[in-house]
PDB file of C-alpha atoms in Angstrom:
ATOM      1  CA  UNK X  20     111.291 100.641  98.777  1.00  0.00           C
ATOM      2  CA  UNK X  21     113.861  97.927  98.235  1.00  0.00           C
ATOM      3  CA  UNK X  22     113.512  94.175  98.428  1.00  0.00           C
ATOM      4  CA  UNK X  23     114.743  92.054 101.307  1.00  0.00           C
ATOM      5  CA  UNK X  24     117.492  90.678  99.066  1.00  0.00           C
ATOM      6  CA  UNK X  25     118.666  94.190  98.179  1.00  0.00           C
ATOM      7  CA  UNK X  26     118.544  95.142 101.877  1.00  0.00           C
ATOM      8  CA  UNK X  27     120.639  92.071 102.722  1.00  0.00           C
ATOM      9  CA  UNK X  28     123.175  92.934  99.996  1.00  0.00           C
ATOM     10  CA  UNK X  29     123.391  96.493 101.311  1.00  0.00           C
ATOM     11  CA  UNK X  30     123.937  95.302 104.886  1.00  0.00           C
ATOM     12  CA  UNK X  31     126.448  92.732 103.629  1.00  0.00           C
ATOM     13  CA  UNK X  32     128.391  95.398 101.765  1.00  0.00           C
ATOM     14  CA  UNK X  33     128.650  97.531 104.916  1.00  0.00           C
ATOM     15  CA  UNK X  34     129.530  94.485 107.029  1.00  0.00           C
ATOM     16  CA  UNK X  35     132.365  93.651 104.653  1.00  0.00           C
ATOM     17  CA  UNK X  36     133.510  97.224 104.080  1.00  0.00           C
ATOM     18  CA  UNK X  37     133.539  98.580 107.645  1.00  0.00           C
ATOM     19  CA  UNK X  38     136.793  98.063 109.559  1.00  0.00           C
ATOM     20  CA  UNK X  39     136.438  95.235 112.100  1.00  0.00           C
ATOM     21  CA  UNK X  40     137.293  97.522 115.001  1.00  0.00           C
ATOM     22  CA  UNK X  41     134.864 100.340 114.123  1.00  0.00           C
ATOM     23  CA  UNK X  42     131.873  98.921 116.031  1.00  0.00           C
ATOM     24  CA  UNK X  43     131.404  96.128 118.546  1.00  0.00           C
ATOM     25  CA  UNK X  44     128.487  95.096 116.363  1.00  0.00           C
ATOM     26  CA  UNK X  45     126.690  96.450 113.305  1.00  0.00           C
ATOM     27  CA  UNK X  46     123.207  96.910 114.763  1.00  0.00           C
ATOM     28  CA  UNK X  47     121.159  98.220 111.865  1.00  0.00           C
ATOM     29  CA  UNK X  48     121.388  99.340 108.251  1.00  0.00           C
ATOM     30  CA  UNK X  49     118.212 101.012 106.991  1.00  0.00           C
ATOM     31  CA  UNK X  50     117.523 102.570 103.608  1.00  0.00           C
ATOM     32  CA  UNK X  51     114.922 104.728 101.911  1.00  0.00           C
ATOM     33  CA  UNK X  52     114.907 106.787  98.695  1.00  0.00           C
ATOM     34  CA  UNK X  53     117.309 109.412 100.008  1.00  0.00           C
ATOM     35  CA  UNK X  54     119.438 107.871 102.724  1.00  0.00           C
ATOM     36  CA  UNK X  55     121.222 104.838 104.130  1.00  0.00           C
ATOM     37  CA  UNK X  56     121.540 104.935 107.923  1.00  0.00           C
ATOM     38  CA  UNK X  57     124.240 102.814 109.563  1.00  0.00           C
ATOM     39  CA  UNK X  58     123.974 102.192 113.328  1.00  0.00           C
ATOM     40  CA  UNK X  59     126.678 100.383 115.273  1.00  0.00           C
ATOM     41  CA  UNK X  60     127.166  99.481 118.921  1.00  0.00           C
ATOM     42  CA  UNK X  61     130.132 101.010 120.747  1.00  0.00           C
ATOM     43  CA  UNK X  62     131.476 100.056 124.179  1.00  0.00           C
ATOM     44  CA  UNK X  63     129.801 101.669 127.168  1.00  0.00           C
ATOM     45  CA  UNK X  64     132.022 103.720 129.451  1.00  0.00           C
ATOM     46  CA  UNK X  65     133.203 101.907 132.575  1.00  0.00           C
ATOM     47  CA  UNK X  66     131.452 103.429 135.556  1.00  0.00           C
ATOM     48  CA  UNK X  67     131.096 102.627 139.227  1.00  0.00           C
ATOM     49  CA  UNK X  68     127.822 100.922 140.141  1.00  0.00           C
ATOM     50  CA  UNK X  69     126.692 103.771 142.396  1.00  0.00           C
ATOM     51  CA  UNK X  70     127.178 106.517 139.779  1.00  0.00           C
ATOM     52  CA  UNK X  71     124.377 109.083 139.433  1.00  0.00           C
ATOM     53  CA  UNK X  72     122.092 109.222 136.405  1.00  0.00           C
ATOM     54  CA  UNK X  73     123.527 112.583 135.394  1.00  0.00           C
ATOM     55  CA  UNK X  74     127.091 111.254 135.493  1.00  0.00           C
ATOM     56  CA  UNK X  75     126.128 108.173 133.493  1.00  0.00           C
ATOM     57  CA  UNK X  76     124.369 110.292 130.862  1.00  0.00           C
ATOM     58  CA  UNK X  77     127.363 112.636 130.572  1.00  0.00           C
ATOM     59  CA  UNK X  78     129.755 109.691 130.270  1.00  0.00           C
ATOM     60  CA  UNK X  79     127.683 108.160 127.466  1.00  0.00           C
ATOM     61  CA  UNK X  80     127.525 111.498 125.629  1.00  0.00           C
ATOM     62  CA  UNK X  81     131.296 111.834 126.019  1.00  0.00           C
ATOM     63  CA  UNK X  82     131.871 108.328 124.647  1.00  0.00           C
ATOM     64  CA  UNK X  83     129.646 109.036 121.639  1.00  0.00           C
ATOM     65  CA  UNK X  84     131.444 112.323 120.938  1.00  0.00           C
ATOM     66  CA  UNK X  85     134.856 110.644 121.261  1.00  0.00           C
ATOM     67  CA  UNK X  86     133.796 107.920 118.812  1.00  0.00           C
ATOM     68  CA  UNK X  87     132.408 110.464 116.365  1.00  0.00           C
ATOM     69  CA  UNK X  88     135.606 112.530 116.320  1.00  0.00           C
ATOM     70  CA  UNK X  89     138.012 109.570 116.264  1.00  0.00           C
ATOM     71  CA  UNK X  90     136.254 107.743 113.417  1.00  0.00           C
ATOM     72  CA  UNK X  91     135.279 110.728 111.236  1.00  0.00           C
ATOM     73  CA  UNK X  92     137.827 110.108 108.450  1.00  0.00           C
ATOM     74  CA  UNK X  93     137.046 106.390 108.265  1.00  0.00           C
ATOM     75  CA  UNK X  94     133.299 107.000 108.171  1.00  0.00           C
ATOM     76  CA  UNK X  95     133.674 109.677 105.477  1.00  0.00           C
ATOM     77  CA  UNK X  96     135.717 107.317 103.281  1.00  0.00           C
ATOM     78  CA  UNK X  97     133.146 104.524 103.606  1.00  0.00           C
ATOM     79  CA  UNK X  98     130.276 106.972 103.037  1.00  0.00           C
ATOM     80  CA  UNK X  99     131.839 108.295  99.816  1.00  0.00           C
ATOM     81  CA  UNK X 100     132.128 104.783  98.410  1.00  0.00           C
ATOM     82  CA  UNK X 101     128.605 103.866  99.478  1.00  0.00           C
ATOM     83  CA  UNK X 102     127.095 107.105  98.168  1.00  0.00           C
ATOM     84  CA  UNK X 103     128.674 106.461  94.772  1.00  0.00           C
ATOM     85  CA  UNK X 104     127.638 102.813  94.759  1.00  0.00           C
ATOM     86  CA  UNK X 105     124.065 103.140  96.114  1.00  0.00           C
ATOM     87  CA  UNK X 106     123.294 106.734  95.015  1.00  0.00           C
ATOM     88  CA  UNK X 107     122.068 107.746  98.474  1.00  0.00           C
ATOM     89  CA  UNK X 108     123.517 109.805 101.303  1.00  0.00           C
ATOM     90  CA  UNK X 109     124.976 107.803 104.186  1.00  0.00           C
ATOM     91  CA  UNK X 110     124.128 108.741 107.754  1.00  0.00           C
ATOM     92  CA  UNK X 111     125.686 107.382 110.926  1.00  0.00           C
ATOM     93  CA  UNK X 112     124.655 106.637 114.461  1.00  0.00           C
ATOM     94  CA  UNK X 113     125.650 104.581 117.460  1.00  0.00           C
ATOM     95  CA  UNK X 114     124.141 102.674 120.341  1.00  0.00           C
ATOM     96  CA  UNK X 115     125.985 103.040 123.627  1.00  0.00           C
ATOM     97  CA  UNK X 116     124.730 101.623 126.932  1.00  0.00           C
ATOM     98  CA  UNK X 117     121.225 101.257 125.496  1.00  0.00           C
ATOM     99  CA  UNK X 118     121.082 104.852 124.210  1.00  0.00           C
ATOM    100  CA  UNK X 119     120.888 105.605 120.478  1.00  0.00           C
ATOM    101  CA  UNK X 120     122.523 108.723 119.034  1.00  0.00           C
ATOM    102  CA  UNK X 121     122.257 109.715 115.381  1.00  0.00           C
ATOM    103  CA  UNK X 122     124.608 112.121 113.685  1.00  0.00           C
ATOM    104  CA  UNK X 123     125.027 113.263 110.095  1.00  0.00           C
ATOM    105  CA  UNK X 124     121.477 112.306 109.176  1.00  0.00           C
ATOM    106  CA  UNK X 125     119.233 114.141 106.734  1.00  0.00           C
ATOM    107  CA  UNK X 126     115.762 115.534 107.102  1.00  0.00           C
ATOM    108  CA  UNK X 127     113.920 115.343 103.787  1.00  0.00           C
ATOM    109  CA  UNK X 128     111.127 117.806 103.002  1.00  0.00           C
ATOM    110  CA  UNK X 129     107.751 116.328 102.075  1.00  0.00           C
ATOM    111  CA  UNK X 130     105.080 118.415 100.390  1.00  0.00           C
ATOM    112  CA  UNK X 131     101.399 117.673 100.931  1.00  0.00           C
ATOM    113  CA  UNK X 132      97.984 119.277 100.514  1.00  0.00           C
ATOM    114  CA  UNK X 133      95.632 119.099 103.474  1.00  0.00           C
ATOM    115  CA  UNK X 134      91.966 119.961 103.758  1.00  0.00           C
ATOM    116  CA  UNK X 135      90.703 122.104 106.623  1.00  0.00           C
ATOM    117  CA  UNK X 136      89.845 119.240 109.043  1.00  0.00           C
ATOM    118  CA  UNK X 137      93.358 117.844 108.599  1.00  0.00           C
ATOM    119  CA  UNK X 138      94.934 121.275 109.100  1.00  0.00           C
ATOM    120  CA  UNK X 139      92.865 121.705 112.246  1.00  0.00           C
ATOM    121  CA  UNK X 140      94.428 118.553 113.696  1.00  0.00           C
ATOM    122  CA  UNK X 141      97.892 119.982 113.105  1.00  0.00           C
ATOM    123  CA  UNK X 142      96.882 123.397 114.475  1.00  0.00           C
ATOM    124  CA  UNK X 143      95.504 121.764 117.625  1.00  0.00           C
ATOM    125  CA  UNK X 144      98.847 120.055 118.213  1.00  0.00           C
ATOM    126  CA  UNK X 145     100.568 123.420 117.824  1.00  0.00           C
ATOM    127  CA  UNK X 146      98.138 125.161 120.205  1.00  0.00           C
ATOM    128  CA  UNK X 147      98.671 122.384 122.767  1.00  0.00           C
ATOM    129  CA  UNK X 148     102.436 122.844 122.623  1.00  0.00           C
ATOM    130  CA  UNK X 149     103.046 119.372 121.191  1.00  0.00           C
ATOM    131  CA  UNK X 150     104.593 120.864 118.045  1.00  0.00           C
ATOM    132  CA  UNK X 151     106.131 124.199 117.011  1.00  0.00           C
ATOM    133  CA  UNK X 152     104.817 124.201 113.453  1.00  0.00           C
ATOM    134  CA  UNK X 153     102.594 122.294 111.073  1.00  0.00           C
ATOM    135  CA  UNK X 154     105.689 120.515 109.814  1.00  0.00           C
ATOM    136  CA  UNK X 155     106.576 119.381 113.350  1.00  0.00           C
ATOM    137  CA  UNK X 156     102.952 118.390 113.974  1.00  0.00           C
ATOM    138  CA  UNK X 157     102.856 116.302 110.795  1.00  0.00           C
ATOM    139  CA  UNK X 158     106.129 114.573 111.744  1.00  0.00           C
ATOM    140  CA  UNK X 159     104.657 113.872 115.218  1.00  0.00           C
ATOM    141  CA  UNK X 160     101.580 112.295 113.581  1.00  0.00           C
ATOM    142  CA  UNK X 161     103.749 110.103 111.355  1.00  0.00           C
ATOM    143  CA  UNK X 162     105.755 108.886 114.385  1.00  0.00           C
ATOM    144  CA  UNK X 163     102.494 108.138 116.235  1.00  0.00           C
ATOM    145  CA  UNK X 164     101.149 106.100 113.312  1.00  0.00           C
ATOM    146  CA  UNK X 165     104.512 104.335 112.978  1.00  0.00           C
ATOM    147  CA  UNK X 166     104.527 103.383 116.667  1.00  0.00           C
ATOM    148  CA  UNK X 167     100.995 101.984 116.640  1.00  0.00           C
ATOM    149  CA  UNK X 168     100.903 100.215 113.296  1.00  0.00           C
ATOM    150  CA  UNK X 169     104.171  98.282 113.094  1.00  0.00           C
ATOM    151  CA  UNK X 170     102.448  94.999 112.241  1.00  0.00           C
ATOM    152  CA  UNK X 171     100.325  96.591 109.506  1.00  0.00           C
ATOM    153  CA  UNK X 172     103.303  98.433 107.996  1.00  0.00           C
ATOM    154  CA  UNK X 173     105.404  95.255 108.067  1.00  0.00           C
ATOM    155  CA  UNK X 174     102.676  93.371 106.218  1.00  0.00           C
ATOM    156  CA  UNK X 175     102.354  96.210 103.699  1.00  0.00           C
ATOM    157  CA  UNK X 176     106.128  96.272 103.078  1.00  0.00           C
ATOM    158  CA  UNK X 177     106.123  92.494 102.570  1.00  0.00           C
ATOM    159  CA  UNK X 178     103.316  92.847 100.013  1.00  0.00           C
ATOM    160  CA  UNK X 179     105.195  95.608  98.176  1.00  0.00           C
ATOM    161  CA  UNK X 180     108.282  93.429  98.069  1.00  0.00           C
ATOM    162  CA  UNK X 181     106.242  90.629  96.496  1.00  0.00           C
ATOM    163  CA  UNK X 182     104.907  93.056  93.849  1.00  0.00           C
ATOM    164  CA  UNK X 183     108.458  94.182  93.062  1.00  0.00           C
ATOM    165  CA  UNK X 184     109.636  90.582  92.629  1.00  0.00           C
ATOM    166  CA  UNK X 185     106.759  89.817  90.248  1.00  0.00           C
ATOM    167  CA  UNK X 186     107.343  93.075  88.330  1.00  0.00           C
ATOM    168  CA  UNK X 187     111.061  92.252  88.017  1.00  0.00           C
ATOM    169  CA  UNK X 188     110.185  88.992  86.251  1.00  0.00           C
ATOM    170  CA  UNK X 189     108.451  90.925  83.469  1.00  0.00           C
ATOM    171  CA  UNK X 190     109.804  90.991  79.923  1.00  0.00           C
ATOM    172  CA  UNK X 191     110.844  94.681  79.913  1.00  0.00           C
ATOM    173  CA  UNK X 192     113.023  94.713  83.027  1.00  0.00           C
ATOM    174  CA  UNK X 193     116.697  94.191  83.629  1.00  0.00           C
ATOM    175  CA  UNK X 194     117.924  92.718  86.923  1.00  0.00           C
ATOM    176  CA  UNK X 195     119.769  95.076  89.284  1.00  0.00           C
ATOM    177  CA  UNK X 196     122.242  94.248  92.018  1.00  0.00           C
ATOM    178  CA  UNK X 197     122.016  97.506  93.927  1.00  0.00           C
ATOM    179  CA  UNK X 198     119.113  99.699  95.005  1.00  0.00           C
ATOM    180  CA  UNK X 199     118.567 102.868  92.986  1.00  0.00           C
ATOM    181  CA  UNK X 200     116.463 105.985  93.382  1.00  0.00           C
ATOM    182  CA  UNK X 201     113.683 104.513  91.213  1.00  0.00           C
ATOM    183  CA  UNK X 202     112.915 101.827  93.783  1.00  0.00           C
TER     184      UNK X 202
END
């Protein structure tokens, strides 16, 4: 968890470091312990108004693939600098015509111990075909909680940020400019 100020500095660094013509707009820069994800908007393909849904979808996928291939070297160079500076992997994604596509993003393993009633929930999701494994079922549950508790999670993150600011004012701490793995 990083503070709002650290998040703003991170976004500012990417805003200043990314070439002006890479994205139409830098949409989002998010960070956690392992990863920084950078999402930018790219131009939608020009299509006739009466184009089918399948053609539109294929055109968007083609535009995303073209962007990914054309900008690979630039994105790798920026990612190397950022990974050294912020000590996290950098992942990329784009928004194109309202569709979001992520590429080069990580999936971090999370270990947990569950009692039988909790395992039964996961096994029910598997039996119902909602998930392929307990890992998939647990990820599905996390996404469900995330979708339905945005306000609560936002309030909790704000409270954690306040605790970090107060802790940083203590006598045994040194100020930091960039987020590190310990945050």
